[in-house]
Coordinates of C-alpha atoms in Angstrom, one line a residue:
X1111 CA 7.5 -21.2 3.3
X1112 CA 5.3 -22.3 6.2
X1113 CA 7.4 -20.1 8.9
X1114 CA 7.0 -17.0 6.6
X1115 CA 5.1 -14.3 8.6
X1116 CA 1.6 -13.4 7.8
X1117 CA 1.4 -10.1 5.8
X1118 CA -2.1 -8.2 5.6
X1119 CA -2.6 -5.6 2.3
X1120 CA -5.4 -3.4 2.9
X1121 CA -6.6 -1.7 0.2
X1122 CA -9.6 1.3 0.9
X1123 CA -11.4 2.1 -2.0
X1124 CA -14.7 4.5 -3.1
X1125 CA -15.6 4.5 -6.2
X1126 CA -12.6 3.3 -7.9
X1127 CA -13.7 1.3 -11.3
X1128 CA -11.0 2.8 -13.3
X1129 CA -8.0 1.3 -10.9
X1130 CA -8.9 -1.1 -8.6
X1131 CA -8.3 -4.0 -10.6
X1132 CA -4.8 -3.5 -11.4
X1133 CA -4.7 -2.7 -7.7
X1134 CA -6.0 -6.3 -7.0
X1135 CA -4.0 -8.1 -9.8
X1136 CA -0.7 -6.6 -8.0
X1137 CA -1.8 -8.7 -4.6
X1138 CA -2.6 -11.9 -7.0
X1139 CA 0.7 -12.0 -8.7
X1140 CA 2.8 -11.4 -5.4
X1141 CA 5.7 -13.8 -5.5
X1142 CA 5.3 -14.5 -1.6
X1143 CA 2.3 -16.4 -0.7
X1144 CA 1.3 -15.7 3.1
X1145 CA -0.8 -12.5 2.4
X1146 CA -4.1 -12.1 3.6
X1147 CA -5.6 -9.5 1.2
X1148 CA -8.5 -7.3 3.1
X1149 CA -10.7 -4.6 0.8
X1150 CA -12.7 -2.1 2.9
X1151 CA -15.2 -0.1 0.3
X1152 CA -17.0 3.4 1.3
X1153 CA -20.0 2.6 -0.6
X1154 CA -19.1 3.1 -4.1
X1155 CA -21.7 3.9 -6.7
X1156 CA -20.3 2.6 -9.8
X1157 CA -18.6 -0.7 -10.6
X1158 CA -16.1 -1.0 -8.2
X1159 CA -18.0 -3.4 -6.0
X1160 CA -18.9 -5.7 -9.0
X1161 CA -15.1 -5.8 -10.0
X1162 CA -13.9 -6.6 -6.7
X1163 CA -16.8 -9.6 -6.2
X1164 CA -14.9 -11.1 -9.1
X1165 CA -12.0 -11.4 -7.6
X1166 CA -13.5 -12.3 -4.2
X1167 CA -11.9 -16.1 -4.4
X1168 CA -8.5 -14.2 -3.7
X1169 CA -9.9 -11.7 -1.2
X1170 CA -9.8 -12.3 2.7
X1171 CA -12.3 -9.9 3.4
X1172 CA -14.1 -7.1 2.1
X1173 CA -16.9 -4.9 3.5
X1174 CA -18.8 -2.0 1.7
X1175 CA -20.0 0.5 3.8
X1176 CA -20.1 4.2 4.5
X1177 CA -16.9 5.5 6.4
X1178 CA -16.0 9.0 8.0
X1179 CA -13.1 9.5 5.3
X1180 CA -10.3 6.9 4.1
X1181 CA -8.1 6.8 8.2
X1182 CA -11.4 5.4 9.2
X1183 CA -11.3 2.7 6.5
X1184 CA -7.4 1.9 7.2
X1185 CA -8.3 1.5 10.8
X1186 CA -11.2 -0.9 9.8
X1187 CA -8.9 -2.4 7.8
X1188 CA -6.5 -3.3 10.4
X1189 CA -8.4 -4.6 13.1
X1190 CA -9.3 -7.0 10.8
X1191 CA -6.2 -7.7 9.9
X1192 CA -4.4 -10.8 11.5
X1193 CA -1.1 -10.1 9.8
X1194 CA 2.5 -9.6 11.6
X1195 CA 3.0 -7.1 8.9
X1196 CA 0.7 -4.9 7.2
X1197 CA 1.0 -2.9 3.7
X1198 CA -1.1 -0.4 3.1
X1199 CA -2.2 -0.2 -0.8
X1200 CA -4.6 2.4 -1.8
X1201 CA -6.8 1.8 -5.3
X1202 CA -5.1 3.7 -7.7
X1203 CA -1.5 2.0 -6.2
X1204 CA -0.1 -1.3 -7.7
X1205 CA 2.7 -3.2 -6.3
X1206 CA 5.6 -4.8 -8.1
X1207 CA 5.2 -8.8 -7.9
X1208 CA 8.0 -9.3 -5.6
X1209 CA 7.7 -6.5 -3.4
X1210 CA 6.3 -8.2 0.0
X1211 CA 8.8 -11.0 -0.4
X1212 CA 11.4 -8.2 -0.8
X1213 CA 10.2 -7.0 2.3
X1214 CA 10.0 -10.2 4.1
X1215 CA 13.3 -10.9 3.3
X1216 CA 14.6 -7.6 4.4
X1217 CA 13.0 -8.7 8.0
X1218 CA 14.4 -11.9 8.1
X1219 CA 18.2 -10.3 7.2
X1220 CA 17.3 -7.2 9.9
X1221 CA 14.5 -8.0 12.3
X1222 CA 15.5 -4.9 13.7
X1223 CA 14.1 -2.9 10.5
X1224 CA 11.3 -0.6 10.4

């Protein structure tokens, strides 16, 4: 709907090949559409960075670069976020496909959740 809120998922990732894909598919087969989807990589060495590149079409922004640990790369991830609501989703996590509009509409019933 166009007065749905922005929601930001940030997923940090290093070296995560074996489950960042699923990770990604679970943001790409949300039922609610106003998601900005933000990837913040410590500078993996395997094929994480390839996997995500091929999904890049559905990805708001993603950086690869070293990090001081993975509170460094949420906070990355959030200032770069634009989002009134923000999920966290680590690489190895998956969310159903209606979770955020769940959410959402939890917030619209309660604006006074947390």
């Amino acid at each position: 709907m166009v007065n749905d809120p922005l929601v930001s998922i940030i997923t940090v990732c290093k070296n995560a090949e074996r489950t960042i894909e699923k990770t990604i598919q679970s943001v790409i087969c949300q039922t609610y559409d106003n998601i900005e989807f933000i990837i913040i990589d410590g500078k993996s060495s395997d094929k994480t960075i390839e996997i995500i590149n091929s999904y890049k079409e559905y990805i708001t922004y993603f950086i690869s670069e070293s990090d001081e640990g993975i509170a460094d790369a949420w906070n990355k991830g959030i200032k770069k976020s634009k989002g009134s609501f923000i999920q966290l989703l680590n690489a190895d996590d998956y969310l159903d496909e209606k979770k955020i509009e769940a959410s959402i509409n939890t917030f619209k019933k309660n604006n006074k959740a947390s």
